[in-house]
CSV table of C-alpha atoms in Angstrom, one decimal:
chain,number,residue,atom,x,y,z
A,1,MET,CA,-20.7,122.6,-116.4
A,2,LYS,CA,-19.7,120.7,-113.3
A,3,SER,CA,-18.3,117.1,-113.4
A,4,GLU,CA,-21.4,115.9,-111.4
A,5,TRP,CA,-23.5,116.4,-114.5
A,6,ARG,CA,-24.1,113.1,-116.4
A,7,ASN,CA,-25.2,112.0,-119.8
A,8,PHE,CA,-28.4,109.9,-120.3
A,9,LEU,CA,-30.6,108.9,-123.1
A,10,LEU,CA,-34.1,110.3,-122.7
A,11,GLU,CA,-35.5,106.8,-122.5
A,12,ASP,CA,-33.2,106.1,-119.6
A,13,VAL,CA,-34.6,109.0,-117.5
A,14,CYS,CA,-38.3,108.3,-118.4
A,15,GLU,CA,-40.5,105.4,-117.3
A,16,LYS,CA,-42.4,105.6,-120.6
A,17,ILE,CA,-42.4,107.6,-123.8
A,18,TYR,CA,-45.6,107.1,-125.8
A,19,SER,CA,-48.2,108.7,-128.0
A,20,GLY,CA,-52.0,108.7,-128.1
A,21,ASP,CA,-54.8,108.4,-130.6
A,22,THR,CA,-58.1,110.1,-131.7
A,23,PRO,CA,-61.4,108.3,-131.0
A,24,SER,CA,-63.5,108.0,-134.2
A,25,THR,CA,-65.5,111.2,-134.9
A,26,LYS,CA,-68.1,109.0,-136.7
A,27,HIS,CA,-69.2,107.9,-133.2
A,28,PRO,CA,-70.7,110.9,-131.4
A,29,GLU,CA,-71.0,108.8,-128.3
A,30,TYR,CA,-67.2,108.8,-128.0
A,31,TRP,CA,-67.2,112.6,-127.5
A,32,GLY,CA,-68.5,115.2,-125.1
A,33,GLY,CA,-67.8,113.2,-121.9
A,34,ASN,CA,-65.8,114.3,-118.9
A,35,LEU,CA,-62.3,112.9,-119.8
A,36,LYS,CA,-59.8,115.4,-121.0
A,37,TRP,CA,-58.3,114.8,-124.5
A,38,LEU,CA,-55.3,116.8,-125.6
A,39,SER,CA,-54.6,117.9,-129.2
A,40,SER,CA,-51.2,119.0,-130.5
A,41,GLY,CA,-52.3,122.6,-130.9
A,42,GLU,CA,-52.9,123.0,-127.2
A,43,THR,CA,-49.2,122.6,-126.5
A,44,SER,CA,-49.0,126.4,-127.2
A,45,GLN,CA,-49.7,126.5,-123.4
A,46,ARG,CA,-46.7,126.0,-121.2
A,47,PHE,CA,-48.7,124.4,-118.4
A,48,ILE,CA,-51.9,122.5,-119.2
A,49,TYR,CA,-54.7,122.5,-116.7
A,50,ASP,CA,-57.6,121.6,-119.0
A,51,THR,CA,-58.3,120.7,-122.6
A,52,GLU,CA,-60.6,122.1,-125.2
A,53,ARG,CA,-62.3,118.8,-126.1
A,54,LYS,CA,-63.5,115.9,-123.9
A,55,ILE,CA,-64.1,112.3,-124.6
A,56,THR,CA,-66.2,109.6,-123.0
A,57,GLN,CA,-64.9,106.4,-121.3
A,58,LEU,CA,-66.4,104.6,-124.3
A,59,GLY,CA,-64.3,106.7,-126.6
A,60,ALA,CA,-61.2,105.9,-124.6
A,61,ASP,CA,-61.9,102.2,-124.5
A,62,ASN,CA,-62.6,102.0,-128.3
A,63,SER,CA,-59.4,103.8,-129.5
A,64,SER,CA,-55.7,103.6,-129.0
A,65,THR,CA,-55.6,106.9,-127.1
A,66,LYS,CA,-53.6,106.8,-123.9
A,67,LEU,CA,-53.6,108.6,-120.6
A,68,ALA,CA,-50.8,111.0,-119.8
A,69,THR,CA,-50.6,111.8,-116.1
A,70,LYS,CA,-49.9,114.9,-114.2
A,71,GLY,CA,-46.2,115.6,-114.1
A,72,CYS,CA,-45.6,114.4,-117.6
A,73,THR,CA,-44.0,116.5,-120.3
A,74,VAL,CA,-45.9,116.3,-123.6
A,75,ILE,CA,-44.4,117.3,-127.0
A,76,ALA,CA,-46.3,118.1,-130.2
A,77,THR,CA,-44.9,115.8,-132.9
A,78,ALA,CA,-46.8,117.4,-135.8
A,79,GLY,CA,-49.0,120.4,-136.5
A,80,GLN,CA,-49.2,123.6,-138.4
A,81,GLY,CA,-47.1,126.7,-137.9
A,82,TYR,CA,-45.1,126.8,-134.7
A,83,THR,CA,-46.8,123.7,-133.2
A,84,ARG,CA,-44.4,120.9,-134.1
A,85,GLY,CA,-41.8,120.6,-131.4
A,86,GLN,CA,-43.6,122.6,-128.6
A,87,ALA,CA,-43.4,121.1,-125.1
A,88,SER,CA,-45.9,121.5,-122.3
A,89,PHE,CA,-46.0,120.4,-118.7
A,90,LEU,CA,-49.2,118.6,-117.6
A,91,MET,CA,-50.9,119.9,-114.4
A,92,THR,CA,-53.7,117.4,-114.9
A,93,ASP,CA,-54.3,113.9,-116.3
A,94,THR,CA,-55.4,113.8,-119.9
A,95,TYR,CA,-55.8,111.5,-122.8
A,96,MET,CA,-54.0,112.7,-126.0
A,97,ASN,CA,-54.0,112.3,-129.7
A,98,GLN,CA,-51.6,110.7,-132.1
A,99,SER,CA,-49.7,113.9,-132.7
A,100,VAL,CA,-48.6,114.2,-129.0
A,101,ILE,CA,-45.9,112.2,-127.3
A,102,ALA,CA,-45.8,112.0,-123.5
A,103,CYS,CA,-42.6,111.6,-121.5
A,104,LYS,CA,-43.3,110.2,-118.0
A,105,PRO,CA,-40.2,111.0,-115.9
A,106,ASN,CA,-38.5,108.5,-113.6
A,107,VAL,CA,-38.6,110.7,-110.5
A,108,ASN,CA,-35.7,108.8,-108.9
A,109,ILE,CA,-33.4,110.1,-111.7
A,110,ILE,CA,-34.9,113.3,-113.0
A,111,GLU,CA,-37.1,116.1,-111.5
A,112,PRO,CA,-40.3,116.3,-113.6
A,113,LEU,CA,-40.0,120.1,-114.1
A,114,PHE,CA,-36.3,119.9,-114.9
A,115,LEU,CA,-37.2,117.4,-117.7
A,116,TYR,CA,-39.9,119.9,-119.0
A,117,TYR,CA,-37.5,122.8,-119.0
A,118,ASN,CA,-34.8,120.7,-120.7
A,119,LEU,CA,-37.2,119.7,-123.5
A,120,ASP,CA,-38.8,123.1,-123.7
A,121,ASN,CA,-35.3,124.5,-124.4
A,122,ARG,CA,-34.9,122.2,-127.3
A,123,TYR,CA,-37.6,123.5,-129.6
A,124,GLU,CA,-35.3,124.4,-132.4
A,125,GLU,CA,-33.6,121.1,-132.2
A,126,PHE,CA,-36.9,119.3,-132.4
A,127,ARG,CA,-37.8,121.4,-135.5
A,128,LEU,CA,-34.6,120.4,-137.2
A,129,LEU,CA,-35.1,116.7,-136.3
A,130,SER,CA,-38.6,116.8,-137.8
A,131,ASP,CA,-38.2,119.1,-140.7
A,132,GLY,CA,-41.7,119.2,-142.2
A,133,THR,CA,-40.3,119.8,-145.8
A,134,SER,CA,-38.3,116.5,-145.8
A,135,THR,CA,-39.2,112.8,-145.8
A,136,ARG,CA,-38.5,112.7,-142.1
A,137,GLY,CA,-41.8,114.4,-141.3
A,138,GLY,CA,-42.8,114.7,-137.7
A,139,LEU,CA,-41.1,113.7,-134.5
A,140,SER,CA,-41.3,110.1,-133.5
A,141,GLY,CA,-41.0,108.2,-130.2
A,142,TRP,CA,-37.9,106.5,-131.6
A,143,ILE,CA,-36.2,109.9,-132.2
A,144,LEU,CA,-37.0,111.2,-128.8
A,145,LYS,CA,-35.9,108.1,-127.0
A,146,ARG,CA,-32.4,108.3,-128.5
A,147,MET,CA,-31.9,112.0,-127.6
A,148,GLU,CA,-29.2,112.8,-125.0
A,149,VAL,CA,-30.1,114.5,-121.8
A,150,ILE,CA,-27.4,116.0,-119.5
A,151,ILE,CA,-28.5,116.3,-115.9
A,152,PRO,CA,-27.0,117.3,-112.5
A,153,PRO,CA,-27.9,115.6,-109.2
A,154,LEU,CA,-31.5,115.8,-108.2
A,155,GLN,CA,-31.0,118.5,-105.6
A,156,GLU,CA,-29.5,120.8,-108.2
A,157,GLN,CA,-32.2,119.9,-110.7
A,158,ARG,CA,-34.8,121.0,-108.2
A,159,LYS,CA,-33.1,124.4,-107.7
A,160,ILE,CA,-32.9,125.0,-111.4
A,161,ALA,CA,-36.5,124.1,-112.0
A,162,GLY,CA,-37.5,126.2,-109.0
A,163,ILE,CA,-35.9,129.3,-110.4
A,164,LEU,CA,-37.5,128.9,-113.7
A,165,LYS,CA,-40.9,127.9,-112.3
A,166,SER,CA,-41.0,131.0,-110.0
A,167,LEU,CA,-40.9,133.2,-113.2
A,168,ASP,CA,-43.6,131.1,-114.9
A,169,ASP,CA,-45.7,131.2,-111.7
A,170,LYS,CA,-45.6,135.0,-111.8
A,171,ILE,CA,-46.5,135.1,-115.4
A,172,GLU,CA,-49.5,132.7,-114.7
A,173,LEU,CA,-50.6,134.9,-111.8
A,174,ASN,CA,-50.6,137.9,-114.0
A,175,ASN,CA,-52.6,136.0,-116.6
A,176,ALA,CA,-55.1,135.0,-113.9
A,177,ILE,CA,-55.4,138.6,-112.7
A,178,ASN,CA,-55.9,139.8,-116.2
A,179,LYS,CA,-58.6,137.2,-116.8
A,180,ASN,CA,-60.4,138.5,-113.6
A,181,LEU,CA,-60.0,142.1,-114.8
A,182,GLU,CA,-61.4,141.2,-118.2
A,183,GLU,CA,-64.4,139.6,-116.5
A,184,GLN,CA,-64.9,142.7,-114.4
A,185,ALA,CA,-64.8,144.9,-117.5
A,186,GLN,CA,-67.3,142.7,-119.3
A,187,ALA,CA,-69.7,142.7,-116.3
A,188,ILE,CA,-69.5,146.5,-116.0
A,189,PHE,CA,-70.1,146.8,-119.8
A,190,ARG,CA,-73.1,144.5,-119.7
A,191,SER,CA,-74.7,146.5,-116.9
A,192,TRP,CA,-74.2,149.6,-119.0
A,193,LEU,CA,-75.8,147.8,-122.0
A,194,ASP,CA,-78.9,147.0,-120.1
A,195,LEU,CA,-79.5,150.8,-119.6
A,196,CYS,CA,-79.0,151.7,-123.3
A,197,PRO,CA,-82.2,153.2,-124.8
A,198,ASN,CA,-81.2,152.9,-128.5
A,199,LYS,CA,-79.8,150.6,-131.1
A,200,THR,CA,-77.1,151.1,-133.7
A,201,THR,CA,-74.7,149.0,-135.9
A,202,ILE,CA,-71.0,148.2,-135.6
A,203,GLU,CA,-70.6,150.1,-138.9
A,204,GLU,CA,-71.9,153.3,-137.2
A,205,LEU,CA,-69.4,152.9,-134.4
A,206,SER,CA,-66.3,152.0,-136.3
A,207,GLN,CA,-64.0,152.4,-139.4
A,208,ASN,CA,-62.6,149.5,-141.4
A,209,ILE,CA,-58.9,150.3,-142.0
A,210,LEU,CA,-57.8,148.8,-145.4
A,211,ASP,CA,-54.8,148.9,-147.6
A,212,TYR,CA,-51.8,151.3,-147.7
A,213,THR,CA,-49.2,151.9,-150.3
A,214,PRO,CA,-45.9,150.3,-149.3
A,215,ASN,CA,-42.7,152.4,-149.3
A,216,THR,CA,-40.0,150.0,-150.3
A,217,ASN,CA,-37.4,151.9,-148.3
A,218,GLU,CA,-39.4,151.7,-145.1
A,219,ILE,CA,-38.8,149.3,-142.3
A,220,VAL,CA,-42.0,148.1,-140.5
A,221,LYS,CA,-43.1,146.1,-137.6
A,222,LEU,CA,-44.9,143.0,-138.8
A,223,LEU,CA,-47.7,141.4,-136.9
A,224,ASN,CA,-49.2,138.0,-137.9
A,225,SER,CA,-52.5,136.5,-136.7
A,226,SER,CA,-50.5,133.9,-134.6
A,227,ASP,CA,-48.9,136.8,-132.6
A,228,VAL,CA,-52.4,138.2,-131.8
A,229,THR,CA,-53.6,134.9,-130.2
A,230,GLU,CA,-51.0,135.4,-127.5
A,231,GLY,CA,-52.2,138.9,-126.8
A,232,LEU,CA,-48.5,140.1,-126.6
A,233,PHE,CA,-47.0,142.5,-129.2
A,234,SER,CA,-43.3,142.6,-128.3
A,235,ASP,CA,-40.3,141.4,-130.2
A,236,ILE,CA,-42.0,141.2,-133.6
A,237,PRO,CA,-39.2,141.2,-136.1
A,238,PHE,CA,-38.6,144.2,-138.4
A,239,VAL,CA,-39.3,143.3,-142.0
A,240,LYS,CA,-38.6,145.3,-145.2
A,241,ASN,CA,-41.8,146.3,-147.0
A,242,GLU,CA,-40.6,144.9,-150.4
A,243,LYS,CA,-41.1,141.4,-148.9
A,244,LEU,CA,-44.7,142.1,-147.9
A,245,LYS,CA,-46.3,143.2,-151.2
A,246,GLY,CA,-49.5,141.4,-151.8
A,247,HIS,CA,-49.5,139.8,-148.4
A,248,PHE,CA,-49.5,142.4,-145.7
A,249,LYS,CA,-51.5,145.5,-146.6
A,250,LYS,CA,-53.0,146.7,-143.4
A,251,ARG,CA,-51.5,149.4,-141.2
A,252,PHE,CA,-52.8,149.9,-137.7
A,253,LYS,CA,-52.1,152.4,-134.9
A,254,LYS,CA,-52.2,152.5,-131.1
A,255,HIS,CA,-55.7,151.7,-129.8
A,256,ASP,CA,-56.9,150.2,-133.0
A,257,ILE,CA,-58.7,146.9,-132.5
A,258,LEU,CA,-57.5,143.7,-134.3
A,259,TYR,CA,-60.1,141.2,-135.0
A,260,SER,CA,-59.2,137.8,-136.5
A,261,GLU,CA,-61.1,136.8,-139.6
A,262,ILE,CA,-60.5,133.2,-138.6
A,263,ARG,CA,-61.1,132.3,-135.0
A,264,PRO,CA,-57.9,131.6,-133.1
A,265,ARG,CA,-57.9,128.4,-131.0
A,266,ASN,CA,-59.0,128.9,-127.4
A,267,HIS,CA,-59.1,132.7,-127.9
A,268,HIS,CA,-61.5,135.5,-128.5
A,269,TYR,CA,-61.4,137.4,-131.8
A,270,GLY,CA,-60.5,140.9,-130.7
A,271,TYR,CA,-57.5,142.5,-129.1
A,272,VAL,CA,-56.7,146.1,-128.3
A,273,TYR,CA,-53.2,147.3,-129.2
A,274,PHE,CA,-51.4,148.8,-126.3
A,275,ASP,CA,-47.8,149.0,-127.4
A,276,SER,CA,-45.9,152.3,-127.5
A,277,TYR,CA,-45.2,151.9,-131.3
A,278,GLU,CA,-47.5,154.0,-133.4
A,279,ASP,CA,-47.5,151.9,-136.6
A,280,TYR,CA,-47.5,148.2,-137.4
A,281,ILE,CA,-48.3,146.3,-140.6
A,282,CYS,CA,-50.5,143.2,-140.1
A,283,SER,CA,-51.6,140.1,-141.8
A,284,THR,CA,-54.5,140.0,-144.3
A,285,ARG,CA,-56.2,137.6,-141.8
A,286,LEU,CA,-56.7,140.4,-139.3
A,287,MET,CA,-59.3,143.2,-139.6
A,288,VAL,CA,-58.1,146.5,-138.3
A,289,ILE,CA,-61.1,148.3,-136.7
A,290,ARG,CA,-60.9,151.9,-135.5
A,291,ALA,CA,-63.4,153.6,-133.3
A,292,ASN,CA,-65.5,156.3,-134.7
A,293,THR,CA,-64.7,158.9,-132.0
A,294,GLU,CA,-67.9,160.8,-132.7
A,295,LYS,CA,-69.9,157.8,-131.5
A,296,THR,CA,-67.7,155.7,-129.2
A,297,THR,CA,-64.2,155.1,-127.8
A,298,SER,CA,-61.8,152.3,-128.5
A,299,ASN,CA,-62.3,150.8,-125.0
A,300,VAL,CA,-66.0,150.7,-125.4
A,301,LEU,CA,-65.9,149.4,-129.0
A,302,TYR,CA,-63.5,146.7,-127.8
A,303,GLN,CA,-66.1,145.5,-125.3
A,304,TYR,CA,-68.8,145.5,-128.0
A,305,LEU,CA,-66.6,143.3,-130.2
A,306,LEU,CA,-65.8,140.9,-127.3
A,307,SER,CA,-69.5,140.6,-126.3
A,308,THR,CA,-71.0,137.2,-126.6
A,309,GLU,CA,-73.8,138.5,-128.9
A,310,VAL,CA,-71.4,140.1,-131.4
A,311,GLU,CA,-68.9,137.2,-131.4
A,312,SER,CA,-71.7,134.6,-131.8
A,313,GLU,CA,-73.3,136.4,-134.7
A,314,PHE,CA,-69.9,137.0,-136.5
A,315,THR,CA,-69.1,133.3,-135.9
A,316,LEU,CA,-72.4,132.2,-137.4
A,317,LYS,CA,-71.8,134.3,-140.5
A,318,THR,CA,-68.2,133.1,-140.9
A,319,GLU,CA,-68.7,129.4,-140.3
A,320,SER,CA,-71.7,129.2,-142.6
A,321,ARG,CA,-69.3,129.5,-145.5
A,322,SER,CA,-67.7,126.4,-147.1
A,323,GLY,CA,-64.0,125.6,-146.8
A,324,THR,CA,-61.6,124.2,-144.3
A,325,PHE,CA,-60.9,127.6,-142.8
A,326,PRO,CA,-63.9,129.8,-143.6
A,327,GLN,CA,-63.0,133.5,-143.3
A,328,GLY,CA,-65.1,136.4,-142.2
A,329,ASN,CA,-64.8,140.1,-143.1
A,330,TYR,CA,-65.8,143.6,-142.0
A,331,ALA,CA,-69.1,143.4,-144.0
A,332,ASP,CA,-70.1,140.5,-141.7
A,333,MET,CA,-69.2,142.6,-138.7
A,334,SER,CA,-70.6,145.9,-139.7
A,335,SER,CA,-74.3,144.9,-140.0
A,336,ILE,CA,-74.5,143.5,-136.4
A,337,VAL,CA,-77.0,145.5,-134.4
A,338,VAL,CA,-76.1,146.5,-130.8
A,339,PRO,CA,-77.6,148.6,-127.9
A,340,TYR,CA,-76.4,152.2,-127.8
A,341,ASN,CA,-76.3,155.3,-125.6
A,342,ASN,CA,-75.0,158.7,-126.4
A,343,ILE,CA,-71.3,159.7,-126.6
A,344,ASP,CA,-71.3,161.3,-123.1
A,345,SER,CA,-72.5,158.0,-121.6
A,346,GLN,CA,-69.8,156.2,-123.6
A,347,GLN,CA,-67.1,158.4,-122.3
A,348,GLN,CA,-68.1,157.9,-118.7
A,349,LEU,CA,-67.9,154.2,-119.3
A,350,ASP,CA,-64.6,154.6,-121.0
A,351,ASN,CA,-63.1,156.2,-117.9
A,352,ILE,CA,-63.8,153.0,-115.9
A,353,LEU,CA,-62.7,150.7,-118.7
A,354,SER,CA,-59.6,152.7,-119.4
A,355,SER,CA,-58.4,152.2,-115.8
A,356,ILE,CA,-58.9,148.4,-116.1
A,357,ARG,CA,-57.1,148.3,-119.4
A,358,GLN,CA,-54.1,150.1,-118.1
A,359,ARG,CA,-53.7,147.5,-115.3
A,360,ILE,CA,-54.0,144.7,-117.8
A,361,ALA,CA,-51.4,146.4,-120.0
A,362,LEU,CA,-49.0,146.7,-117.1
A,363,ASN,CA,-49.3,143.0,-116.4
A,364,LEU,CA,-48.8,142.1,-120.0
A,365,ASP,CA,-45.7,144.3,-120.1
A,366,GLU,CA,-44.4,142.6,-117.0
A,367,ASN,CA,-45.0,139.2,-118.5
A,368,VAL,CA,-42.9,140.2,-121.5
A,369,ARG,CA,-40.0,141.2,-119.2
A,370,LEU,CA,-40.4,138.0,-117.2
A,371,SER,CA,-40.6,135.8,-120.3
A,372,LYS,CA,-37.4,137.4,-121.6
A,373,LEU,CA,-35.6,136.8,-118.3
A,374,ARG,CA,-36.8,133.2,-118.3
A,375,ASP,CA,-35.8,132.6,-121.9
A,376,THR,CA,-32.3,134.1,-121.2
A,377,LEU,CA,-31.8,132.0,-118.0
A,378,LEU,CA,-33.2,128.8,-119.4
A,379,PRO,CA,-30.4,127.6,-121.7
A,380,ARG,CA,-27.7,128.7,-119.3
A,381,LEU,CA,-29.3,126.9,-116.3
A,382,ILE,CA,-30.2,123.8,-118.2
A,383,SER,CA,-26.6,123.5,-119.6
A,384,GLY,CA,-24.9,124.0,-116.3
A,385,GLU,CA,-23.3,127.3,-117.4
A,386,LEU,CA,-24.8,129.0,-114.4
A,387,ASP,CA,-23.9,127.1,-111.3
A,388,VAL,CA,-26.7,126.9,-108.7
A,389,SER,CA,-25.2,124.1,-106.6
A,390,ASN,CA,-24.2,126.4,-103.8
A,391,LEU,CA,-27.3,128.5,-103.7
A,392,ASP,CA,-29.5,128.2,-100.7
A,393,LEU,CA,-33.0,128.0,-102.2
């Protein structure tokens, strides 16, 4: 690290560090407006352009929620699973809840994106500072304000941020391309559906893959439902089977479809598995659905399961159950009626869908490589281990 790098407290490089609030859900007039409102779970996105929920001006005026502006870094101070400690960069103005803290940078001292990458790099540190099993609970503004930040001169900050952002920009471009490709696939599929002369059920088109007998000497790849929501299946840790008894009983293979029994936030239910590995073990919260190849193909079945009609009907059946997290099952899925044409017609459609899927898979693979490169460079750049001061960027 060069001598030009200086130590600051986070509060010294920020104009404000503050949290938000949730308008009362007892007042429906506070909700459904046009003002963005950010929850802690949405910090799973690195860059936030929009929010799942919206509030009205009345909701903002009658609560303690606060506006976080474009260019702020927001940090989840509480939340289930991996949420606590996640950092995101705001690409838009948004109000936020009480489990999110916004750090508004002083641009005369710190480059906004450099601040984001610095805080994004400190996820494990945030987790330790806010150990959910201890009396310390979640992160607080006081903890954040007293954290040290080591920064170089502004010009060098901008170079570091530019290198990292270029990788994130490519990942976001691939995601946008994939979204467009998904929309194309769905449009082609819907046109095909309109010409289908018959009806069938999901049960006729698929198999429900259930339990397997663990071999305690076997090492397996383990996939959790949280991994599926990202749509990426790389770097899942190897786990010995003896640790999984009673918890992870489903084995799936290449081209099987995973369908979450509980709807993931901001995501569809189904994902086709594209990895080169032949066998994974997955969570009991994931259905493993395999195409009945006498009636359909995995690509066509995937489009069926992603269709609005199937997803809506499955959601209705699932969410009609009581409980905080109502859970669906294959029986709910299997009885859903869908349009159908013969296997020859399905295979012709599959040829088109397969080409689209291959392009999507290539983009996902590239995103994995880019993410690895970014995550390798991030700590070295943010710490000053890699000197960029003489680079002409």
